[in-house]
PDB file of C-alpha atoms and ligand atoms in Angstrom:
ATOM      1  CA  MET J 412     -52.545  18.745  17.050  1.00 60.00           C
ATOM      2  CA  LYS J 413     -53.774  20.457  13.887  1.00 69.00           C
ATOM      3  CA  PRO J 414     -56.090  18.610  11.493  1.00 74.00           C
ATOM      4  CA  THR J 415     -54.191  16.794   8.697  1.00 78.00           C
ATOM      5  CA  SER J 416     -55.785  19.030   6.049  1.00 85.00           C
ATOM      6  CA  LEU J 417     -54.228  22.103   7.681  1.00 91.00           C
ATOM      7  CA  PHE J 418     -50.793  20.471   7.725  1.00 94.00           C
ATOM      8  CA  ASN J 419     -51.264  19.676   4.032  1.00 94.00           C
ATOM      9  CA  VAL J 420     -52.031  23.327   3.252  1.00 96.00           C
ATOM     10  CA  HIS J 421     -48.994  24.494   5.227  1.00 96.00           C
ATOM     11  CA  ARG J 422     -46.784  21.910   3.499  1.00 97.00           C
ATOM     12  CA  ARG J 423     -47.871  23.107   0.039  1.00 97.00           C
ATOM     13  CA  GLN J 424     -47.238  26.712   1.080  1.00 97.00           C
ATOM     14  CA  MET J 425     -43.789  25.748   2.372  1.00 97.00           C
ATOM     15  CA  VAL J 426     -42.909  24.206  -0.989  1.00 98.00           C
ATOM     16  CA  GLU J 427     -44.023  27.231  -2.991  1.00 97.00           C
ATOM     17  CA  ARG J 428     -42.947  30.079  -0.692  1.00 96.00           C
ATOM     18  CA  HIS J 429     -39.815  28.771   0.984  1.00 96.00           C
ATOM     19  CA  LEU J 430     -38.436  26.384  -1.629  1.00 98.00           C
ATOM     20  CA  ARG J 431     -39.523  27.173  -5.196  1.00 98.00           C
ATOM     21  CA  ALA J 432     -39.544  30.934  -4.610  1.00 98.00           C
ATOM     22  CA  ARG J 433     -36.012  30.737  -3.169  1.00 97.00           C
ATOM     23  CA  GLY J 434     -34.590  28.910  -6.170  1.00 98.00           C
ATOM     24  CA  ILE J 435     -35.116  25.179  -5.641  1.00 98.00           C
ATOM     25  CA  GLY J 436     -35.944  24.068  -9.170  1.00 98.00           C
ATOM     26  CA  ASP J 437     -35.688  20.272  -9.183  1.00 98.00           C
ATOM     27  CA  GLU J 438     -39.299  19.106  -9.526  1.00 98.00           C
ATOM     28  CA  ARG J 439     -38.531  15.706  -7.985  1.00 98.00           C
ATOM     29  CA  VAL J 440     -37.096  17.389  -4.891  1.00 98.00           C
ATOM     30  CA  LEU J 441     -40.064  19.761  -4.652  1.00 98.00           C
ATOM     31  CA  ALA J 442     -42.469  16.818  -4.964  1.00 98.00           C
ATOM     32  CA  ALA J 443     -40.659  14.848  -2.255  1.00 98.00           C
ATOM     33  CA  MET J 444     -40.681  17.846   0.078  1.00 98.00           C
ATOM     34  CA  GLY J 445     -44.399  18.152  -0.600  1.00 98.00           C
ATOM     35  CA  GLU J 446     -45.018  14.514   0.344  1.00 97.00           C
ATOM     36  CA  VAL J 447     -43.190  14.142   3.668  1.00 98.00           C
ATOM     37  CA  SER J 448     -45.218  15.049   6.761  1.00 97.00           C
ATOM     38  CA  ARG J 449     -42.666  17.062   8.761  1.00 97.00           C
ATOM     39  CA  GLU J 450     -45.072  17.155  11.703  1.00 96.00           C
ATOM     40  CA  LEU J 451     -44.298  13.440  12.253  1.00 97.00           C
ATOM     41  CA  PHE J 452     -40.626  14.282  12.871  1.00 98.00           C
ATOM     42  CA  VAL J 453     -41.008  16.981  15.552  1.00 97.00           C
ATOM     43  CA  GLY J 454     -42.309  16.851  19.117  1.00 94.00           C
ATOM     44  CA  ALA J 455     -45.852  17.771  20.149  1.00 93.00           C
ATOM     45  CA  ASP J 456     -44.620  21.175  21.350  1.00 94.00           C
ATOM     46  CA  GLN J 457     -43.240  22.017  17.873  1.00 95.00           C
ATOM     47  CA  GLN J 458     -46.242  20.984  15.772  1.00 93.00           C
ATOM     48  CA  ASP J 459     -47.401  24.533  15.093  1.00 93.00           C
ATOM     49  CA  ALA J 460     -43.982  25.378  13.677  1.00 96.00           C
ATOM     50  CA  ALA J 461     -43.603  22.192  11.614  1.00 96.00           C
ATOM     51  CA  TYR J 462     -43.782  24.062   8.285  1.00 96.00           C
ATOM     52  CA  ASP J 463     -41.891  27.186   9.278  1.00 94.00           C
ATOM     53  CA  ASP J 464     -38.698  27.361   7.275  1.00 92.00           C
ATOM     54  CA  CYS J 465     -36.397  26.967  10.249  1.00 95.00           C
ATOM     55  CA  ALA J 466     -34.483  24.344  12.161  1.00 95.00           C
ATOM     56  CA  LEU J 467     -36.397  23.104  15.236  1.00 96.00           C
ATOM     57  CA  PRO J 468     -35.195  21.426  18.436  1.00 96.00           C
ATOM     58  CA  ILE J 469     -35.377  17.626  18.696  1.00 96.00           C
ATOM     59  CA  ALA J 470     -34.131  15.329  21.480  1.00 96.00           C
ATOM     60  CA  ALA J 471     -30.571  15.324  22.847  1.00 96.00           C
ATOM     61  CA  GLY J 472     -30.017  19.035  22.126  1.00 94.00           C
ATOM     62  CA  GLN J 473     -29.995  18.463  18.346  1.00 95.00           C
ATOM     63  CA  THR J 474     -32.078  19.956  15.538  1.00 96.00           C
ATOM     64  CA  ILE J 475     -34.200  18.903  12.589  1.00 97.00           C
ATOM     65  CA  SER J 476     -32.777  20.779   9.593  1.00 95.00           C
ATOM     66  CA  GLN J 477     -34.531  23.726   7.972  1.00 96.00           C
ATOM     67  CA  PRO J 478     -36.685  22.550   5.009  1.00 98.00           C
ATOM     68  CA  TYR J 479     -34.800  24.829   2.590  1.00 98.00           C
ATOM     69  CA  THR J 480     -31.492  23.262   3.641  1.00 97.00           C
ATOM     70  CA  VAL J 481     -32.836  19.719   3.181  1.00 98.00           C
ATOM     71  CA  ALA J 482     -34.129  20.591  -0.298  1.00 98.00           C
ATOM     72  CA  PHE J 483     -30.917  22.461  -1.190  1.00 98.00           C
ATOM     73  CA  MET J 484     -28.710  19.501  -0.248  1.00 98.00           C
ATOM     74  CA  CYS J 485     -30.930  17.007  -2.099  1.00 98.00           C
ATOM     75  CA  GLU J 486     -30.828  19.170  -5.218  1.00 98.00           C
ATOM     76  CA  ALA J 487     -27.076  19.710  -4.909  1.00 98.00           C
ATOM     77  CA  ALA J 488     -26.524  15.937  -4.695  1.00 98.00           C
ATOM     78  CA  ARG J 489     -28.043  15.454  -8.188  1.00 98.00           C
ATOM     79  CA  LEU J 490     -29.952  12.349  -7.190  1.00 98.00           C
ATOM     80  CA  SER J 491     -31.358   9.693  -9.529  1.00 98.00           C
ATOM     81  CA  PRO J 492     -34.049   7.115  -8.694  1.00 98.00           C
ATOM     82  CA  HIS J 493     -31.598   4.179  -8.810  1.00 98.00           C
ATOM     83  CA  ASP J 494     -29.060   5.799  -6.443  1.00 98.00           C
ATOM     84  CA  LYS J 495     -27.797   4.391  -3.141  1.00 98.00           C
ATOM     85  CA  VAL J 496     -27.264   7.234  -0.682  1.00 99.00           C
ATOM     86  CA  LEU J 497     -25.592   7.649   2.697  1.00 98.00           C
ATOM     87  CA  GLU J 498     -26.789  10.369   5.073  1.00 98.00           C
ATOM     88  CA  VAL J 499     -24.562  11.289   8.015  1.00 98.00           C
ATOM     89  CA  GLY J 500     -26.643  12.649  10.905  1.00 98.00           C
ATOM     90  CA  ALA J 501     -30.063  10.959  10.941  1.00 98.00           C
ATOM     91  CA  GLY J 502     -31.423  13.219  13.703  1.00 98.00           C
ATOM     92  CA  SER J 503     -35.222  13.031  13.530  1.00 98.00           C
ATOM     93  CA  GLY J 504     -35.166  10.995  10.301  1.00 98.00           C
ATOM     94  CA  TYR J 505     -36.809  13.791   8.275  1.00 98.00           C
ATOM     95  CA  GLY J 506     -33.992  14.249   5.770  1.00 98.00           C
ATOM     96  CA  ALA J 507     -33.836  10.477   5.247  1.00 98.00           C
ATOM     97  CA  ALA J 508     -37.588  10.404   4.593  1.00 98.00           C
ATOM     98  CA  VAL J 509     -37.169  13.003   1.844  1.00 98.00           C
ATOM     99  CA  LEU J 510     -34.218  11.069   0.396  1.00 98.00           C
ATOM    100  CA  ALA J 511     -36.274   7.861   0.532  1.00 98.00           C
ATOM    101  CA  ARG J 512     -38.641   9.353  -2.051  1.00 98.00           C
ATOM    102  CA  LEU J 513     -35.824  10.370  -4.356  1.00 98.00           C
ATOM    103  CA  VAL J 514     -33.544   7.325  -4.484  1.00 98.00           C
ATOM    104  CA  HIS J 515     -33.569   3.537  -4.338  1.00 98.00           C
ATOM    105  CA  GLU J 516     -31.887   2.938  -0.965  1.00 98.00           C
ATOM    106  CA  VAL J 517     -30.932   5.214   1.940  1.00 98.00           C
ATOM    107  CA  TYR J 518     -28.415   4.440   4.681  1.00 98.00           C
ATOM    108  CA  THR J 519     -28.357   6.939   7.541  1.00 98.00           C
ATOM    109  CA  VAL J 520     -26.014   7.042  10.525  1.00 98.00           C
ATOM    110  CA  GLU J 521     -26.539   8.842  13.842  1.00 98.00           C
ATOM    111  CA  ARG J 522     -24.083   9.067  16.749  1.00 97.00           C
ATOM    112  CA  ILE J 523     -26.712   9.484  19.509  1.00 98.00           C
ATOM    113  CA  PRO J 524     -28.571   6.190  20.197  1.00 98.00           C
ATOM    114  CA  GLU J 525     -31.693   7.996  21.480  1.00 98.00           C
ATOM    115  CA  LEU J 526     -31.997   9.748  18.124  1.00 98.00           C
ATOM    116  CA  THR J 527     -31.358   6.551  16.153  1.00 98.00           C
ATOM    117  CA  GLU J 528     -34.413   5.069  17.873  1.00 98.00           C
ATOM    118  CA  GLU J 529     -36.443   8.204  17.304  1.00 98.00           C
ATOM    119  CA  ALA J 530     -35.493   8.286  13.622  1.00 98.00           C
ATOM    120  CA  ARG J 531     -36.498   4.619  13.214  1.00 98.00           C
ATOM    121  CA  THR J 532     -39.879   5.252  14.867  1.00 98.00           C
ATOM    122  CA  ASN J 533     -40.555   8.384  12.819  1.00 98.00           C
ATOM    123  CA  LEU J 534     -39.498   6.752   9.538  1.00 98.00           C
ATOM    124  CA  ALA J 535     -41.787   3.790  10.210  1.00 98.00           C
ATOM    125  CA  ALA J 536     -44.670   6.178  10.973  1.00 97.00           C
ATOM    126  CA  ALA J 537     -43.966   7.930   7.666  1.00 97.00           C
ATOM    127  CA  GLY J 538     -44.057   4.591   5.814  1.00 97.00           C
ATOM    128  CA  CYS J 539     -40.399   4.641   4.676  1.00 97.00           C
ATOM    129  CA  ARG J 540     -39.217   1.101   3.945  1.00 96.00           C
ATOM    130  CA  ASN J 541     -36.023   1.792   2.003  1.00 98.00           C
ATOM    131  CA  VAL J 542     -34.134   3.486   4.857  1.00 98.00           C
ATOM    132  CA  HIS J 543     -31.589   1.727   7.081  1.00 98.00           C
ATOM    133  CA  VAL J 544     -30.573   3.454  10.328  1.00 98.00           C
ATOM    134  CA  ALA J 545     -27.529   2.730  12.494  1.00 98.00           C
ATOM    135  CA  THR J 546     -25.773   4.243  15.499  1.00 98.00           C
ATOM    136  CA  ALA J 547     -22.144   5.036  14.645  1.00 97.00           C
ATOM    137  CA  ASP J 548     -19.639   7.797  14.002  1.00 97.00           C
ATOM    138  CA  GLY J 549     -20.858   8.677  10.529  1.00 97.00           C
ATOM    139  CA  SER J 550     -17.701  10.591   9.698  1.00 96.00           C
ATOM    140  CA  MET J 551     -16.264   7.123   9.129  1.00 97.00           C
ATOM    141  CA  GLY J 552     -19.160   6.394   6.759  1.00 98.00           C
ATOM    142  CA  TRP J 553     -20.901   3.007   6.642  1.00 98.00           C
ATOM    143  CA  PRO J 554     -18.266   0.985   4.751  1.00 98.00           C
ATOM    144  CA  GLU J 555     -20.259  -2.284   4.632  1.00 98.00           C
ATOM    145  CA  HIS J 556     -22.718  -0.752   2.139  1.00 98.00           C
ATOM    146  CA  ALA J 557     -20.288   1.407   0.131  1.00 98.00           C
ATOM    147  CA  PRO J 558     -19.869   2.621  -2.552  1.00 98.00           C
ATOM    148  CA  TYR J 559     -22.537   5.325  -2.514  1.00 98.00           C
ATOM    149  CA  ASP J 560     -23.771   7.409  -5.436  1.00 98.00           C
ATOM    150  CA  ALA J 561     -24.185  10.316  -3.039  1.00 98.00           C
ATOM    151  CA  ILE J 562     -23.326  11.151   0.573  1.00 98.00           C
ATOM    152  CA  LEU J 563     -25.058  14.002   2.418  1.00 98.00           C
ATOM    153  CA  VAL J 564     -23.589  15.213   5.702  1.00 98.00           C
ATOM    154  CA  THR J 565     -26.036  17.125   7.906  1.00 97.00           C
ATOM    155  CA  ALA J 566     -23.527  18.364  10.507  1.00 96.00           C
ATOM    156  CA  ALA J 567     -20.490  20.592  10.022  1.00 95.00           C
ATOM    157  CA  ALA J 568     -17.054  19.003   9.684  1.00 95.00           C
ATOM    158  CA  ASP J 569     -13.813  20.781  10.579  1.00 93.00           C
ATOM    159  CA  ALA J 570     -12.169  19.232   7.530  1.00 94.00           C
ATOM    160  CA  LEU J 571     -13.048  16.877   4.678  1.00 96.00           C
ATOM    161  CA  PRO J 572     -13.539  13.351   6.105  1.00 96.00           C
ATOM    162  CA  THR J 573     -11.428  11.215   3.769  1.00 96.00           C
ATOM    163  CA  ALA J 574     -13.291   8.039   4.791  1.00 97.00           C
ATOM    164  CA  LEU J 575     -16.388   9.488   3.126  1.00 98.00           C
ATOM    165  CA  VAL J 576     -14.489  10.320  -0.055  1.00 97.00           C
ATOM    166  CA  ASP J 577     -13.231   6.727  -0.148  1.00 97.00           C
ATOM    167  CA  GLN J 578     -16.841   5.466  -0.029  1.00 98.00           C
ATOM    168  CA  LEU J 579     -17.997   7.451  -3.070  1.00 98.00           C
ATOM    169  CA  ALA J 580     -18.740   5.525  -6.273  1.00 98.00           C
ATOM    170  CA  PRO J 581     -17.144   6.826  -9.490  1.00 97.00           C
ATOM    171  CA  GLY J 582     -19.054  10.006 -10.341  1.00 98.00           C
ATOM    172  CA  GLY J 583     -20.418  10.059  -6.771  1.00 98.00           C
ATOM    173  CA  ARG J 584     -21.250  13.342  -5.026  1.00 98.00           C
ATOM    174  CA  LEU J 585     -20.460  14.294  -1.424  1.00 98.00           C
ATOM    175  CA  VAL J 586     -22.422  17.304  -0.126  1.00 98.00           C
ATOM    176  CA  ILE J 587     -20.970  18.557   3.139  1.00 98.00           C
ATOM    177  CA  PRO J 588     -20.754  21.758   5.211  1.00 97.00           C
ATOM    178  CA  ILE J 589     -17.180  22.448   6.331  1.00 96.00           C
ATOM    179  CA  GLY J 590     -15.877  25.028   8.764  1.00 92.00           C
ATOM    180  CA  THR J 591     -16.200  26.180  12.355  1.00 82.00           C
ATOM    181  CA  GLY J 592     -18.635  28.967  13.301  1.00 75.00           C
ATOM    182  CA  GLY J 593     -20.227  29.645   9.914  1.00 82.00           C
ATOM    183  CA  GLN J 594     -19.687  26.962   7.307  1.00 92.00           C
ATOM    184  CA  THR J 595     -19.416  26.651   3.562  1.00 97.00           C
ATOM    185  CA  MET J 596     -21.373  23.933   1.809  1.00 98.00           C
ATOM    186  CA  TYR J 597     -19.286  22.027  -0.688  1.00 98.00           C
ATOM    187  CA  ARG J 598     -20.092  19.428  -3.314  1.00 98.00           C
ATOM    188  CA  TYR J 599     -17.200  17.067  -4.030  1.00 98.00           C
ATOM    189  CA  THR J 600     -17.579  14.926  -7.150  1.00 98.00           C
ATOM    190  CA  ARG J 601     -15.432  11.842  -7.616  1.00 98.00           C
ATOM    191  CA  LEU J 602     -13.796  11.984 -11.050  1.00 97.00           C
ATOM    192  CA  ASP J 603     -11.599   9.405 -12.808  1.00 93.00           C
ATOM    193  CA  HIS J 604      -8.552  11.250 -11.494  1.00 92.00           C
ATOM    194  CA  GLY J 605      -9.212  13.113  -8.264  1.00 93.00           C
ATOM    195  CA  LEU J 606     -12.044  15.215  -6.916  1.00 97.00           C
ATOM    196  CA  ARG J 607     -13.855  18.266  -8.213  1.00 98.00           C
ATOM    197  CA  ARG J 608     -14.976  20.770  -5.532  1.00 98.00           C
ATOM    198  CA  ASP J 609     -17.886  23.205  -5.965  1.00 98.00           C
ATOM    199  CA  ASP J 610     -18.514  25.950  -3.395  1.00 97.00           C
ATOM    200  CA  LEU J 611     -22.272  26.144  -2.753  1.00 98.00           C
ATOM    201  CA  GLY J 612     -22.363  29.029  -0.262  1.00 97.00           C
ATOM    202  CA  GLY J 613     -22.734  29.695   3.445  1.00 96.00           C
ATOM    203  CA  PHE J 614     -24.824  27.675   5.930  1.00 93.00           C
ATOM    204  CA  ALA J 615     -25.013  27.066   9.697  1.00 90.00           C
ATOM    205  CA  PHE J 616     -25.051  23.530  11.139  1.00 91.00           C
ATOM    206  CA  VAL J 617     -24.483  21.752  14.454  1.00 90.00           C
ATOM    207  CA  PRO J 618     -20.977  20.233  14.582  1.00 92.00           C
ATOM    208  CA  LEU J 619     -20.060  16.818  13.226  1.00 95.00           C
ATOM    209  CA  ILE J 620     -18.586  15.130  16.285  1.00 94.00           C
ATOM    210  CA  GLY J 621     -16.183  12.290  15.641  1.00 89.00           C
ATOM    211  CA  ALA J 622     -12.931  11.154  14.175  1.00 83.00           C
ATOM    212  CA  TYR J 623     -12.598  14.150  11.843  1.00 71.00           C
ATOM    213  CA  SER J 624     -13.417  16.918  14.321  1.00 67.00           C
ATOM    214  CA  ALA J 625     -11.653  18.623  17.195  1.00 58.00           C
ATOM    215  CA  GLU J 626     -14.754  17.840  19.338  1.00 62.00           C
ATOM    216  CA  ARG J 627     -15.048  14.121  20.119  1.00 58.00           C
TER     217      ARG J 627
HETATM  218  N1  LIG L1932     -30.974  14.982   9.068  1.00 59.92           N
HETATM  219  C1  LIG L1932     -31.496  15.377  10.354  1.00 59.92           C
HETATM  220  C2  LIG L1932     -32.980  15.585  10.345  1.00 59.92           C
HETATM  221  O1  LIG L1932     -33.561  15.629   9.253  1.00 59.92           O
HETATM  222  O2  LIG L1932     -33.551  15.676  11.436  1.00 59.92           O
HETATM  223  C3  LIG L1932     -30.825  16.609  10.864  1.00 59.92           C
HETATM  224  C4  LIG L1932     -29.784  16.309  11.771  1.00 59.92           C
HETATM  225  S1  LIG L1932     -29.000  17.477  12.775  1.00 59.92           S
HETATM  226  C5  LIG L1932     -28.881  18.950  11.869  1.00 59.92           C
HETATM  227  C6  LIG L1932     -27.359  16.772  12.707  1.00 59.92           C
HETATM  228  C7  LIG L1932     -27.256  15.416  13.342  1.00 59.92           C
HETATM  229  O3  LIG L1932     -25.928  14.946  13.145  1.00 59.92           O
HETATM  230  C8  LIG L1932     -27.491  15.388  14.856  1.00 59.92           C
HETATM  231  O4  LIG L1932     -28.536  14.509  15.145  1.00 59.92           O
HETATM  232  C9  LIG L1932     -26.172  14.903  15.429  1.00 59.92           C
HETATM  233  O5  LIG L1932     -26.308  14.090  16.574  1.00 59.92           O
HETATM  234  C10 LIG L1932     -25.609  14.127  14.242  1.00 59.92           C
HETATM  235  N2  LIG L1932     -24.165  13.913  14.261  1.00 59.92           N
HETATM  236  C11 LIG L1932     -23.170  14.755  14.645  1.00 59.92           C
HETATM  237  N3  LIG L1932     -21.981  14.156  14.486  1.00 59.92           N
HETATM  238  C12 LIG L1932     -22.225  12.912  13.980  1.00 59.92           C
HETATM  239  C13 LIG L1932     -21.398  11.812  13.592  1.00 59.92           C
HETATM  240  N4  LIG L1932     -20.052  11.870  13.681  1.00 59.92           N
HETATM  241  N5  LIG L1932     -21.991  10.706  13.128  1.00 59.92           N
HETATM  242  C14 LIG L1932     -23.338  10.616  13.022  1.00 59.92           C
HETATM  243  N6  LIG L1932     -24.168  11.611  13.376  1.00 59.92           N
HETATM  244  C15 LIG L1932     -23.613  12.756  13.837  1.00 59.92           C
END
């Protein structure tokens, strides 16, 4: 394990070189990315790569998202400090830890129980107290706590999960990769009458497995 000071240096470099230099401009997002210790969310064998700008393997054949992607989605969701946010795909808990610094309350759902436990442990180690984690098919959302000001989906859907749209507050934003193979990231914004869709470009994610996908 590297000394904490070295992780801190690598984290600062990640923020400047991989995030700011690539166009992430929201200072709150950059600050949050600079505060979360990503090394707490990866296994001992991945510590040296904790601040590389790439996805890394976690348990159950899943991945912790690339830092740039986490920052991009947070920025795209246009978050405010009073927001209540749902994340679909808790994985390691890293994305939720970043969200926890940006908004009031975070709800995150993971389909694999082993990862739910891991996310809870990692989030506790990172001192996050405003994150709630549950095991469920997140493509159905977490209706008990709806509506949400923003919903971030960290796995690729085949099609737009309407249950998530239904759980958006007025003005709420849903950031979600859609497509098979390569995916397009979309931001859907709930308007008074209907939805606005913004195309945010190409990304690659593991599949969202559940009610709205061919893979169940
Ligand atoms: N946010 C995570 C992190 O920071 O580590 C990244 C998660 S990984 C890219 C995507 C996660 O979505 C996986 O852990 C996978 O098990 C989960 N997932 C896939 N389909 C899901 C579903 N229907 N409901 C909840 N989680 C799902």
